Tab-separated table of C-alpha atoms in Angstrom:
chain	number	residue	atom	x	y	z
A	573	MET	CA	-7.467	-1.930	-46.380
A	574	ARG	CA	-5.851	0.590	-43.859
A	575	ILE	CA	-5.000	-1.037	-40.844
A	576	ASN	CA	-5.513	1.473	-37.614
A	577	ILE	CA	-2.624	1.759	-35.117
A	578	THR	CA	-3.139	2.914	-32.046
A	579	LYS	CA	-0.552	5.216	-29.675
A	580	GLN	CA	-0.768	2.260	-26.866
A	581	GLU	CA	-0.217	-0.259	-29.589
A	582	GLU	CA	2.949	1.889	-30.957
A	583	ILE	CA	3.818	2.349	-27.139
A	584	VAL	CA	4.462	-1.682	-27.150
A	585	MET	CA	6.218	-1.750	-30.444
A	586	ASP	CA	8.855	0.489	-28.941
A	587	PHE	CA	9.040	-1.829	-26.268
A	588	SER	CA	10.818	-3.906	-28.250
A	589	LEU	CA	13.899	-6.404	-27.172
A	590	LEU	CA	15.750	-4.184	-29.912
A	591	ASN	CA	14.734	-1.283	-27.953
A	592	ASN	CA	15.970	-2.623	-24.369
A	593	LEU	CA	19.297	-4.220	-25.831
A	594	VAL	CA	20.568	-0.909	-27.948
A	595	ASP	CA	20.516	1.103	-24.775
A	596	PRO	CA	24.178	1.836	-23.417
A	597	ALA	CA	24.148	0.583	-20.370
A	598	ILE	CA	23.041	-3.223	-21.569
A	599	LEU	CA	25.839	-2.827	-24.548
A	600	PHE	CA	28.513	-2.597	-22.043
A	601	PHE	CA	27.674	-5.551	-19.996
A	602	PHE	CA	27.217	-7.270	-23.645
A	603	PHE	CA	30.867	-5.680	-24.145
A	604	GLY	CA	32.004	-7.388	-20.587
A	605	LEU	CA	30.725	-10.561	-21.528
A	606	LEU	CA	32.606	-10.896	-24.844
A	607	ALA	CA	35.593	-8.829	-23.135
A	608	ALA	CA	35.845	-11.997	-20.739
A	609	GLY	CA	35.043	-14.245	-23.736
A	610	VAL	CA	37.481	-13.685	-25.250
A	611	LYS	CA	39.770	-13.638	-21.652
A	612	SER	CA	40.818	-10.771	-21.569
A	613	ASN	CA	42.896	-8.791	-19.017
A	614	LEU	CA	39.977	-6.413	-18.778
A	615	GLU	CA	39.214	-6.210	-15.373
A	616	ILE	CA	37.651	-3.367	-12.388
A	617	PRO	CA	39.597	-3.121	-9.466
A	618	ALA	CA	37.357	-4.598	-6.410
A	619	PRO	CA	37.767	-0.955	-4.313
A	620	ILE	CA	35.885	0.712	-7.576
A	621	ALA	CA	33.474	-2.080	-8.633
A	622	LYS	CA	32.625	-1.862	-4.272
A	623	PHE	CA	31.925	2.191	-5.207
A	624	PHE	CA	30.181	1.656	-7.985
A	625	SER	CA	27.526	-1.054	-5.588
A	626	LEU	CA	27.172	1.787	-2.867
A	627	TYR	CA	26.798	4.919	-5.528
A	628	LEU	CA	23.427	2.903	-7.524
A	629	LEU	CA	22.275	1.846	-3.697
A	630	ILE	CA	22.285	5.510	-2.560
A	631	ALA	CA	21.058	6.949	-5.826
A	632	ILE	CA	18.017	4.666	-5.933
A	633	GLY	CA	17.464	4.733	-2.479
A	634	PHE	CA	17.456	8.622	-2.148
A	635	LYS	CA	15.595	9.149	-5.578
A	636	GLY	CA	12.289	6.325	-4.020
A	637	GLY	CA	12.477	8.297	-1.004
A	638	VAL	CA	12.168	11.882	-2.950
A	639	ALA	CA	9.128	9.836	-4.622
A	640	LEU	CA	8.040	8.640	-1.393
A	641	SER	CA	7.576	12.279	-0.024
A	642	ALA	CA	6.006	13.892	-2.875
A	643	SER	CA	2.917	11.219	-2.940
A	644	GLY	CA	3.264	10.026	0.735
A	645	PHE	CA	2.275	7.171	1.997
A	646	THR	CA	-1.123	6.557	0.480
A	647	SER	CA	-3.324	3.786	-0.520
A	648	THR	CA	-2.357	2.455	-3.902
A	649	ALA	CA	1.461	2.777	-2.169
A	650	LEU	CA	0.405	0.587	0.949
A	651	ILE	CA	-1.153	-1.738	-1.883
A	652	GLY	CA	2.340	-2.296	-3.973
A	653	ILE	CA	4.167	-2.497	-0.713
A	654	GLY	CA	1.169	-5.455	0.014
A	655	ALA	CA	2.302	-6.851	-3.423
A	656	ALA	CA	5.779	-7.013	-2.940
A	657	LEU	CA	5.793	-8.412	0.604
A	658	ILE	CA	3.359	-11.173	-0.462
A	659	MET	CA	5.437	-12.221	-3.189
A	660	ALA	CA	8.549	-12.364	-0.487
A	661	VAL	CA	6.717	-14.976	1.069
A	662	LEU	CA	5.220	-16.616	-1.732
A	663	VAL	CA	8.173	-17.259	-3.745
A	664	PRO	CA	10.728	-18.535	-0.915
A	665	ALA	CA	7.639	-21.145	0.214
A	666	TYR	CA	6.945	-22.571	-3.325
A	667	SER	CA	10.330	-22.566	-4.383
A	668	PHE	CA	11.858	-24.952	-1.952
A	669	MET	CA	7.847	-27.158	-2.147
A	670	ILE	CA	10.005	-27.784	-5.734
A	671	LEU	CA	13.318	-28.047	-5.203
A	672	ARG	CA	13.491	-29.839	-1.911
A	673	LYS	CA	12.892	-33.000	-4.439
A	674	ARG	CA	15.126	-32.516	-6.992
A	675	THR	CA	18.263	-30.930	-4.354
A	676	ASN	CA	19.731	-31.324	-1.086
A	677	PRO	CA	17.057	-29.544	1.522
A	678	TYR	CA	19.535	-27.116	2.484
A	679	ASN	CA	20.508	-26.264	-1.303
A	680	ALA	CA	16.989	-25.913	-2.015
A	681	ALA	CA	16.806	-23.311	1.398
A	682	SER	CA	19.471	-21.362	0.282
A	683	ILE	CA	18.047	-21.098	-3.271
A	684	ALA	CA	14.792	-20.570	-2.128
A	685	ALA	CA	15.684	-17.578	-0.637
A	686	THR	CA	18.058	-16.456	-3.204
A	687	TYR	CA	14.660	-16.017	-5.555
A	688	GLY	CA	12.048	-14.833	-2.277
A	689	SER	CA	14.400	-11.852	-2.335
A	690	ILE	CA	15.543	-9.308	-5.259
A	691	SER	CA	18.247	-7.735	-6.875
A	692	ALA	CA	18.976	-3.775	-6.710
A	693	VAL	CA	20.585	-3.784	-9.734
A	694	THR	CA	18.060	-5.809	-12.207
A	695	PHE	CA	15.320	-3.294	-10.452
A	696	ILE	CA	17.021	0.094	-11.228
A	697	ALA	CA	17.477	-1.477	-14.883
A	698	ALA	CA	13.763	-1.705	-14.811
A	699	GLN	CA	13.339	1.852	-13.608
A	700	GLN	CA	15.764	3.160	-16.367
A	701	PHE	CA	13.768	0.785	-19.158
A	702	LEU	CA	10.546	2.519	-17.879
A	703	THR	CA	12.102	6.347	-17.428
A	704	LYS	CA	13.321	6.095	-20.873
A	705	ASN	CA	9.915	5.168	-22.697
A	706	GLU	CA	8.187	7.597	-19.956
A	707	VAL	CA	5.994	5.444	-18.173
A	708	ASP	CA	5.433	6.135	-14.498
A	709	PHE	CA	5.767	4.396	-11.369
A	710	GLY	CA	5.698	5.168	-7.970
A	711	GLY	CA	8.796	5.661	-5.888
A	712	TYR	CA	7.432	3.340	-3.084
A	713	MET	CA	8.189	0.411	-5.094
A	714	THR	CA	11.643	1.582	-3.877
A	715	VAL	CA	9.952	0.864	-0.431
A	716	ALA	CA	8.838	-2.595	-2.276
A	717	MET	CA	11.617	-3.446	-3.169
A	718	VAL	CA	13.550	-2.632	0.854
A	719	LEU	CA	10.896	-4.645	2.629
A	720	MET	CA	11.614	-7.623	-0.213
A	721	GLU	CA	14.808	-8.784	1.189
A	722	SER	CA	14.033	-9.829	5.131
A	723	PRO	CA	11.112	-12.046	4.626
A	724	ALA	CA	12.974	-14.352	2.160
A	725	ILE	CA	16.011	-14.946	4.532
A	726	ILE	CA	13.526	-15.526	7.483
A	727	MET	CA	11.792	-18.125	5.367
A	728	ALA	CA	14.589	-19.763	4.586
A	729	VAL	CA	16.077	-20.265	7.975
A	730	LEU	CA	12.712	-21.489	9.546
A	731	LEU	CA	13.206	-23.844	6.110
A	732	ALA	CA	16.698	-24.765	6.841
A	733	THR	CA	15.665	-24.954	10.673
A	734	LEU	CA	13.095	-27.544	10.195
A	735	VAL	CA	15.422	-29.969	7.700
A	736	ARG	CA	17.728	-30.315	10.551
A	737	LYS	CA	14.905	-30.992	12.907
A	738	LYS	CA	13.452	-33.623	10.915
A	739	GLN	CA	17.438	-35.111	10.061
A	740	ALA	CA	18.122	-35.286	14.314
A	741	GLN	CA	15.056	-37.007	14.499
A	742	GLU	CA	15.928	-39.624	12.205
A	743	GLU	CA	19.365	-40.250	13.392
A	744	ALA	CA	17.724	-39.853	16.865
A	745	ALA	CA	14.767	-43.273	15.682
A	746	LEU	CA	18.022	-44.956	13.724
A	747	ALA	CA	20.162	-45.048	17.228
A	748	GLY	CA	16.970	-45.819	18.960
A	749	ALA	CA	16.944	-48.955	16.527
A	750	ASN	CA	20.455	-49.626	16.788
A	751	PRO	CA	22.003	-49.350	20.598
A	752	ASN	CA	25.325	-49.976	18.553
A	753	MET	CA	25.215	-46.672	17.015
A	754	ALA	CA	26.103	-43.378	18.627
A	755	ALA	CA	23.766	-41.153	19.443
A	756	PRO	CA	23.466	-38.503	17.225
A	757	ALA	CA	25.648	-35.590	18.595
A	758	ALA	CA	24.027	-32.380	19.063
A	759	SER	CA	24.479	-29.835	15.871
A	760	GLY	CA	26.364	-26.932	15.977
A	761	ASN	CA	24.579	-25.030	13.401
A	762	GLN	CA	21.874	-23.398	15.003
A	763	VAL	CA	21.379	-20.429	14.432
A	764	SER	CA	18.930	-18.141	16.040
A	765	ILE	CA	16.650	-15.921	14.147
A	766	LYS	CA	17.720	-13.265	16.123
A	767	GLU	CA	21.126	-13.687	14.650
A	768	VAL	CA	19.555	-13.521	11.826
A	769	LEU	CA	17.726	-10.542	11.700
A	770	HIS	CA	20.497	-8.314	13.268
A	771	GLU	CA	22.715	-9.968	9.805
A	772	ALA	CA	20.222	-8.877	7.595
A	773	PHE	CA	18.961	-5.827	8.899
A	774	THR	CA	22.325	-4.387	9.454
A	775	ASP	CA	24.229	-5.545	5.879
A	776	GLY	CA	26.164	-3.215	4.643
A	777	ALA	CA	24.421	-2.974	1.386
A	778	HIS	CA	20.648	-2.931	3.063
A	779	LEU	CA	21.255	-0.573	5.727
A	780	LEU	CA	22.711	1.653	3.468
A	781	LEU	CA	20.000	1.731	0.691
A	782	ILE	CA	16.997	1.800	3.931
A	783	GLY	CA	19.406	4.538	5.220
A	784	SER	CA	19.242	6.766	1.461
A	785	LEU	CA	15.745	6.172	0.991
A	786	VAL	CA	14.864	7.631	4.460
A	787	ILE	CA	17.022	10.668	3.737
A	788	GLY	CA	15.551	11.587	0.489
A	789	TYR	CA	12.179	11.050	2.148
A	790	ILE	CA	13.315	13.798	5.049
A	791	THR	CA	14.851	16.470	2.428
A	792	GLY	CA	12.263	15.926	-0.780
A	793	ASP	CA	12.182	18.088	-3.498
A	794	ALA	CA	15.099	20.348	-1.715
A	795	GLY	CA	17.375	17.780	-1.495
A	796	LYS	CA	16.420	16.550	-4.491
A	797	ASP	CA	17.882	20.010	-6.053
A	798	MET	CA	20.784	19.541	-4.651
A	799	MET	CA	21.626	16.259	-4.722
A	800	ALA	CA	20.820	16.233	-8.596
A	801	PRO	CA	23.907	16.661	-9.686
A	802	PHE	CA	25.746	13.162	-8.208
A	803	THR	CA	22.201	11.305	-8.139
A	804	SER	CA	20.796	11.751	-11.634
A	805	GLU	CA	23.293	13.750	-14.251
A	806	ILE	CA	25.822	11.075	-13.719
A	807	PHE	CA	23.853	8.179	-12.684
A	808	LYS	CA	23.704	6.641	-16.225
A	809	GLY	CA	27.745	6.381	-16.290
A	810	ILE	CA	28.141	5.107	-13.087
A	811	LEU	CA	25.176	2.525	-14.064
A	812	ALA	CA	27.236	1.407	-17.628
A	813	PHE	CA	30.600	0.667	-15.143
A	814	PHE	CA	28.906	-1.246	-13.131
A	815	LEU	CA	27.384	-3.300	-15.860
A	816	LEU	CA	30.580	-4.017	-17.928
A	817	GLU	CA	31.677	-5.629	-14.153
A	818	MET	CA	28.770	-7.494	-13.893
A	819	GLY	CA	29.200	-8.664	-17.508
A	820	LEU	CA	32.740	-9.637	-16.612
A	821	LEU	CA	31.900	-11.432	-13.505
A	822	VAL	CA	29.143	-13.847	-15.097
A	823	ALA	CA	30.950	-14.713	-17.909
A	824	ARG	CA	33.403	-15.822	-15.383
A	825	GLN	CA	31.124	-17.266	-13.129
A	826	LEU	CA	29.599	-19.198	-16.470
A	827	ARG	CA	32.787	-20.770	-16.221
A	828	GLN	CA	31.821	-22.471	-12.787
A	829	THR	CA	28.797	-23.661	-12.946
A	830	GLY	CA	29.972	-27.455	-12.533
A	831	GLU	CA	27.464	-27.748	-9.843
A	832	LEU	CA	24.856	-27.020	-11.383
A	833	SER	CA	22.353	-30.057	-12.980
A	834	LYS	CA	20.037	-29.270	-15.897
A	835	PHE	CA	17.450	-28.938	-13.575
A	836	LEU	CA	18.938	-26.610	-11.858
A	837	MET	CA	19.759	-24.434	-14.930
A	838	GLY	CA	16.427	-24.796	-16.352
A	839	PHE	CA	15.152	-23.391	-12.775
A	840	ALA	CA	17.123	-20.472	-12.888
A	841	LEU	CA	15.917	-19.643	-16.246
A	842	ILE	CA	12.330	-20.489	-16.077
A	843	MET	CA	11.743	-19.868	-12.453
A	844	PRO	CA	11.670	-15.752	-13.127
A	845	MET	CA	8.866	-15.855	-16.111
A	846	PHE	CA	7.012	-17.960	-13.546
A	847	ASN	CA	7.744	-15.692	-10.351
A	848	ALA	CA	6.837	-12.705	-12.636
A	849	GLY	CA	3.594	-14.155	-13.864
A	850	VAL	CA	1.700	-14.950	-10.205
A	851	ALA	CA	3.558	-11.454	-9.403
A	852	ILE	CA	1.890	-9.943	-12.361
A	853	PHE	CA	-1.713	-11.674	-10.960
A	854	ILE	CA	-1.577	-10.237	-7.899
A	855	ALA	CA	-1.227	-6.803	-9.303
A	856	TYR	CA	-3.957	-7.301	-11.781
A	857	LEU	CA	-6.144	-8.126	-8.909
A	858	PHE	CA	-4.843	-5.228	-6.728
A	859	GLY	CA	-5.533	-2.421	-9.510
A	860	MET	CA	-1.710	-1.510	-9.755
A	861	SER	CA	-0.634	0.893	-12.655
A	862	ILE	CA	0.811	-0.671	-15.297
A	863	GLY	CA	4.906	1.371	-14.174
A	864	ASP	CA	4.163	-0.677	-10.467
A	865	THR	CA	3.166	-4.129	-12.283
A	866	VAL	CA	6.374	-4.197	-14.149
A	867	LEU	CA	8.753	-3.419	-11.046
A	868	LEU	CA	6.851	-6.034	-9.066
A	869	ALA	CA	6.959	-8.438	-11.782
A	870	VAL	CA	10.778	-7.849	-12.255
A	871	LEU	CA	10.833	-7.834	-8.251
A	872	ALA	CA	9.545	-11.193	-8.289
A	873	ALA	CA	11.581	-12.601	-11.208
A	874	SER	CA	14.720	-11.444	-10.016
A	875	GLY	CA	17.258	-13.310	-7.656
A	876	SER	CA	20.100	-11.929	-5.061
A	877	TYR	CA	23.046	-12.405	-5.708
A	878	ILE	CA	25.101	-9.828	-3.173
A	879	VAL	CA	23.379	-10.045	0.344
A	880	VAL	CA	21.257	-13.510	0.491
A	881	PRO	CA	24.251	-15.374	-0.241
A	882	ALA	CA	26.459	-13.483	2.160
A	883	ILE	CA	24.057	-14.425	4.754
A	884	CYS	CA	23.258	-17.673	4.033
A	885	ARG	CA	26.698	-18.888	3.959
A	886	TYR	CA	26.332	-17.809	7.837
A	887	ALA	CA	22.732	-18.958	8.271
A	888	ILE	CA	22.826	-21.762	6.129
A	889	PRO	CA	26.359	-23.122	6.066
A	890	GLU	CA	25.160	-26.720	4.992
A	891	ALA	CA	24.607	-25.229	1.555
A	892	LYS	CA	27.261	-25.100	-1.152
A	893	PRO	CA	27.499	-21.292	-2.060
A	894	GLY	CA	28.586	-21.939	-5.664
A	895	VAL	CA	25.267	-23.821	-6.267
A	896	TYR	CA	22.401	-21.012	-5.609
A	897	PHE	CA	25.168	-17.850	-6.444
A	898	SER	CA	26.275	-19.590	-9.741
A	899	MET	CA	21.937	-19.924	-10.883
A	900	SER	CA	21.171	-15.963	-9.776
A	901	LEU	CA	24.359	-14.345	-11.143
A	902	ALA	CA	25.136	-16.715	-14.202
A	903	PHE	CA	22.309	-17.253	-15.450
A	904	THR	CA	18.617	-15.398	-13.626
A	905	PHE	CA	20.715	-11.417	-13.814
A	906	PRO	CA	21.747	-11.912	-17.578
A	907	PHE	CA	17.817	-13.295	-18.767
A	908	ASN	CA	15.773	-10.677	-16.743
A	909	ILE	CA	18.381	-7.598	-17.937
A	910	VAL	CA	18.605	-8.648	-21.891
A	911	ILE	CA	14.783	-10.409	-22.319
A	912	GLY	CA	13.131	-10.536	-18.726
A	913	ILE	CA	12.118	-7.083	-18.220
A	914	PRO	CA	10.709	-6.060	-21.965
A	915	LEU	CA	9.155	-9.754	-21.389
A	916	TYR	CA	7.346	-8.673	-18.944
A	917	TYR	CA	6.089	-5.383	-19.899
A	918	ALA	CA	5.063	-6.563	-23.063
A	919	VAL	CA	2.574	-9.198	-21.220
A	920	ILE	CA	1.094	-6.527	-18.883
A	921	ASN	CA	0.757	-4.101	-22.045
A	922	MET	CA	-1.463	-6.671	-23.322
A	923	LEU	CA	-3.728	-7.413	-20.386
A	924	TRP	CA	-3.906	-3.515	-18.875
A	925	THR	CA	-5.416	-2.714	-22.298
């Protein structure tokens, strides 16, 4: 009996986990893990690592802007951006509801913001994955990525504010019941939404991404041709260097996860798949393409380890940075890079065909 294999089924097979692992940039990530694991003194100097990060933000923002210039803000683009904004509100909301019963409420708010936001590097890896396998996606998904940062941060700050008010009311009630107890002092941790918004939108990484996207949109194909040697030809090499640095950083961060409970470690590995599942369901309802849905799932599944942790340190000082930073960087990031991206694609391709 002959078994007929369609072209789409061949593509699904090509999107195997092994296919993702043999990508040079991903292999450099594993090499970084190995080097740090054997306690090598290999390191990327901090200024150079910072440059790699800035370069990737410029390149991905610029290319997204160019693609958006070519396609315009069509109904398809607005659907993709709208789906991303829905996820940016949903993820921190239900994550907080789950986390507040198992950890400090301030930690819960910060973790919720971390997972409601995104990882630009994971998004870049997903784009490379799709490009390598000739799957189309819209440049407007870069706009979606940019817009997903702020709603999660605002949600987390609002949640933390509610927690502070509730605790102040409970302390006031206790003080009223016990006249000998001192009245609660005014909180020194009150943070205005205006300050948080300013911090979010003027953060260097976020601002550079927005600026690059706008410049790409304005210059279009002419700008693309002029910038091609910088944004395209050396992109893969810089990404490999950056993932080498990430491998070193992840391995070292894994040694410092003593503050994480088994529940939080499980959350960091299971929640990405759950968030991706919710994103896939929304994309299915909205009729999004396979490529756009993969990127939406990756955005929903990833967690921020740059912008949000920096802002949460200022906006929610009661939370422990070692908790939400370690969860995102040491567990969720490598899971998505190695397993998540091909897994999400396999599920999406099965549902769409």
